[in-house]
């Protein structure tokens, strides 16, 4: 099946620094990718939709200037946490959809998830 | 808009016993339904999905789920669990777009 990778898998940084997380679709093209945040023992919360060739779409309550998203190519999206603070510590997961049915149709897209990035801000 | 409820936050069960993890959803449109499993410090792996057709869906690792439209449910079942099934299980719905809405998750703990 489709594979999505994330790098790094784990990062520890000092408060005030910026951290970049990469999400790659390894064997398929993804014009859209999603970034989720997962707090300990909680479900996934959608942060933003990353669109290749256009601006990302952020969910309500997510600061776009703090969580910068760049969809540089059809296989790469990056999330940069700017001026990170301890409250930004979390598990960040990206996903990319596959398509079922005819080209262009979006019937019950299956999301393929990356392995996640554990961010710890000291 | 869609929402997903997983009534059981934790389910302990002995090895080789059957298990059912409950999922209920609400939506104003037709939905597609998914179950994902998350092992510690890992991403999500698709267990199974319902798009259309037979309401009984079989997935990987011996899991199956049944879509019940009248009860707006999509419960996950396995007739005999193994220690390796210990993980967090998430039910998710999609309205046909690309965005998924996840339930809060159920922690399955398989005891020896």
Coordinates of C-alpha atoms in Angstrom, one line a residue:
Chain A
X1 CA 0.0 0.0 0.0
X2 CA 0.8 3.7 -0.1
X3 CA 3.6 4.9 2.2
X4 CA 3.9 8.2 3.9
X5 CA 7.1 9.1 5.8
X6 CA 7.9 11.8 8.3
X7 CA 11.2 13.2 9.4
X8 CA 12.3 13.6 12.1
X9 CA 10.6 11.0 14.2
X10 CA 11.5 12.7 17.4
X11 CA 12.9 16.2 18.1
X12 CA 13.8 18.0 21.3
X13 CA 14.4 21.7 21.1
X14 CA 14.7 24.8 23.3
X15 CA 11.9 27.2 23.8
X16 CA 12.0 30.0 21.2
X17 CA 13.5 27.9 18.4
X18 CA 11.8 26.8 15.2
X19 CA 11.4 23.2 14.2
X20 CA 10.6 21.9 10.7
X21 CA 8.8 18.6 10.2
X22 CA 8.7 16.9 6.7
X23 CA 6.0 14.7 5.4
X24 CA 6.6 12.7 2.2
X25 CA 4.5 10.5 0.1
X26 CA 6.9 7.8 -1.1
X27 CA 5.2 6.1 -3.9
X28 CA 2.3 8.3 -4.9
X29 CA 1.7 12.0 -5.6
X30 CA -0.4 13.9 -3.1
X31 CA -1.7 17.3 -4.1
X32 CA -3.3 17.5 -0.6
X33 CA -1.8 16.5 2.7
X34 CA -3.2 16.9 6.2
X35 CA -1.5 17.8 9.4
X36 CA -2.8 16.6 12.7
X37 CA -1.9 17.1 16.3
X38 CA -2.4 14.5 18.9
X39 CA -2.2 15.3 22.6
X40 CA -1.3 12.5 25.1
X41 CA -4.1 9.9 25.3
X42 CA -6.3 12.0 23.0
X43 CA -7.6 11.8 19.5
X44 CA -6.2 13.4 16.4
X45 CA -7.2 17.0 15.8
X46 CA -6.9 18.4 12.3
X47 CA -4.6 21.5 12.2
X48 CA -4.5 22.3 8.5
X49 CA -4.8 21.1 5.0
X50 CA -1.7 21.5 2.9
X51 CA -2.3 22.2 -0.8
X52 CA 0.3 21.9 -3.5
X53 CA 0.7 25.1 -5.3
X54 CA -1.5 27.2 -3.0
X55 CA -1.9 28.3 0.5
X56 CA -2.7 26.0 3.3
X57 CA -6.1 26.0 4.9
X58 CA -6.1 26.2 8.7
X59 CA -8.7 25.0 11.1
X60 CA -10.3 27.4 13.5
X61 CA -8.1 28.2 16.4
X62 CA -4.8 27.2 14.7
X63 CA -2.3 30.1 14.3
X64 CA -1.1 30.1 10.8
X65 CA 1.8 32.3 11.6
X66 CA 3.0 29.9 14.2
X67 CA 2.5 26.7 12.2
X68 CA 3.8 27.4 8.8
X69 CA 3.0 24.9 6.1
X70 CA 4.7 24.7 2.7
X71 CA 3.6 22.1 0.1
X72 CA 6.8 22.3 -2.0
X73 CA 6.1 19.5 -4.4
X74 CA 3.6 16.7 -5.1
X75 CA 5.4 14.5 -2.6
X76 CA 6.5 16.9 0.1
X77 CA 4.8 19.0 2.7
X78 CA 6.6 20.7 5.6
X79 CA 5.3 22.0 8.9
X80 CA 7.4 24.5 10.7
X81 CA 6.6 25.3 14.3
X82 CA 8.0 28.8 14.8
X83 CA 9.2 30.1 18.1
X84 CA 8.2 26.9 19.8
X85 CA 7.1 26.9 23.4
X86 CA 6.5 24.0 25.8
X87 CA 2.8 24.0 25.1
X88 CA 3.6 23.1 21.5
X89 CA 5.0 19.8 22.7
X90 CA 2.9 17.1 21.0
X91 CA 2.7 14.3 18.5
X92 CA 2.4 15.7 15.0
X93 CA 1.1 13.4 12.3
X94 CA 0.6 14.0 8.6
X95 CA -1.6 12.1 6.2
X96 CA -2.2 12.0 2.5
X97 CA -5.3 10.6 0.8
X98 CA -5.5 8.0 -1.9
X99 CA -8.3 8.1 -4.4
X100 CA -10.8 5.4 -5.3
X101 CA -12.8 5.2 -8.4
X102 CA -12.3 7.2 -11.6
X103 CA -9.6 9.8 -12.0
X104 CA -10.6 12.9 -10.3
X105 CA -13.3 11.2 -8.3
X106 CA -13.0 11.2 -4.5
X107 CA -14.9 8.2 -3.3
X108 CA -14.2 7.4 0.3
X109 CA -10.6 8.5 0.2
X110 CA -8.4 6.4 2.4
X111 CA -5.9 8.4 4.4
X112 CA -2.4 7.1 4.7
X113 CA -0.7 8.3 7.8
X114 CA 2.9 9.0 8.5
X115 CA 4.5 7.5 11.6
X116 CA 4.4 10.8 13.4
X117 CA 6.9 13.2 14.9
X118 CA 7.2 13.6 18.7
X119 CA 8.1 17.2 19.5
X120 CA 9.3 18.1 22.9
X121 CA 10.0 21.8 23.7
X122 CA 12.1 22.4 26.8
Chain B
X1 CA -20.8 18.2 9.8
X2 CA -19.9 14.9 11.2
X3 CA -19.1 13.6 14.7
X4 CA -17.9 10.3 16.1
X5 CA -18.5 8.8 19.5
X6 CA -16.5 5.9 21.0
X7 CA -18.2 5.2 24.2
X8 CA -15.5 3.1 25.8
X9 CA -12.3 4.9 26.4
X10 CA -10.6 1.7 27.7
X11 CA -11.4 -2.0 27.1
X12 CA -9.5 -4.6 29.0
X13 CA -10.0 -8.2 27.8
X14 CA -8.2 -11.5 28.3
X15 CA -6.2 -13.1 25.5
X16 CA -8.3 -15.3 23.2
X17 CA -11.5 -13.7 24.3
X18 CA -13.8 -11.9 21.8
X19 CA -13.9 -8.1 21.8
X20 CA -16.2 -5.4 20.4
X21 CA -15.2 -1.8 20.2
X22 CA -18.2 0.5 19.8
X23 CA -18.4 3.5 17.4
X24 CA -21.4 5.7 16.7
X25 CA -21.5 8.6 14.4
X26 CA -23.8 11.5 13.4
X27 CA -23.9 13.1 10.0
X28 CA -26.3 15.0 7.8
X29 CA -24.9 13.3 4.7
X30 CA -23.9 9.8 3.7
X31 CA -20.6 8.9 5.2
X32 CA -17.7 6.5 4.7
X33 CA -16.4 4.8 7.8
X34 CA -13.0 3.7 8.9
X35 CA -11.2 2.0 11.7
X36 CA -7.5 2.8 12.4
X37 CA -5.1 1.3 14.9
X38 CA -2.3 3.1 16.5
X39 CA 0.5 1.3 18.3
X40 CA 2.6 3.3 20.9
X41 CA 4.6 6.2 19.3
X42 CA 3.5 5.2 15.8
X43 CA 1.2 6.6 13.2
X44 CA -2.2 5.2 12.3
X45 CA -2.7 2.0 10.3
X46 CA -5.9 1.3 8.4
X47 CA -7.7 -1.7 9.7
X48 CA -10.8 -1.6 7.5
X49 CA -13.2 0.7 5.8
X50 CA -16.8 0.8 4.6
X51 CA -17.5 2.7 1.4
X52 CA -20.6 0.9 0.1
X53 CA -22.0 -2.6 -0.6
X54 CA -22.0 -5.3 2.0
X55 CA -22.4 -3.9 5.5
X56 CA -20.0 -6.5 7.0
X57 CA -16.5 -5.5 6.3
X58 CA -13.5 -7.6 7.0
X59 CA -10.1 -6.1 7.6
X60 CA -6.6 -7.0 8.5
X61 CA -5.5 -8.9 11.6
X62 CA -8.8 -10.8 11.9
X63 CA -10.9 -7.7 12.6
X64 CA -14.3 -7.0 11.1
X65 CA -16.9 -4.3 11.5
X66 CA -20.6 -4.0 10.6
X67 CA -22.2 -0.8 9.3
X68 CA -25.7 -0.3 10.7
X69 CA -27.3 2.7 9.1
X70 CA -30.4 2.8 11.2
X71 CA -28.4 2.8 14.4
X72 CA -25.6 4.9 12.9
X73 CA -23.0 2.5 14.2
X74 CA -19.9 0.9 13.0
X75 CA -18.7 -1.4 15.7
X76 CA -15.4 -3.3 15.4
X77 CA -15.1 -6.9 16.4
X78 CA -12.6 -9.7 16.7
X79 CA -13.5 -13.2 17.8
X80 CA -10.2 -13.9 19.6
X81 CA -7.7 -11.3 20.5
X82 CA -4.0 -11.6 21.0
X83 CA -1.5 -9.7 23.2
X84 CA -0.3 -8.0 20.0
X85 CA -3.7 -6.4 19.5
X86 CA -3.0 -4.1 22.5
X87 CA -3.2 -0.6 21.0
X88 CA -5.4 2.5 20.5
X89 CA -8.2 2.2 18.1
X90 CA -9.8 5.1 16.3
X91 CA -13.1 5.2 14.4
X92 CA -13.3 7.9 11.7
X93 CA -15.9 9.2 9.3
X94 CA -15.6 11.0 6.1
X95 CA -18.3 12.8 4.2
X96 CA -16.7 12.0 0.9
X97 CA -14.4 14.9 1.0
X98 CA -10.8 14.5 2.1
X99 CA -11.2 15.5 5.7
X100 CA -11.6 12.9 8.3
X101 CA -13.3 13.3 11.7
X102 CA -11.9 11.0 14.4
X103 CA -13.5 9.6 17.5
X104 CA -11.7 10.0 20.8
X105 CA -10.2 6.5 20.6
X106 CA -10.5 3.3 22.6
X107 CA -7.6 1.8 24.4
X108 CA -7.7 -2.0 24.0
X109 CA -5.6 -3.8 26.6
X110 CA -5.2 -7.6 26.1
X111 CA -4.3 -9.3 29.3
X112 CA -2.5 -12.7 29.5

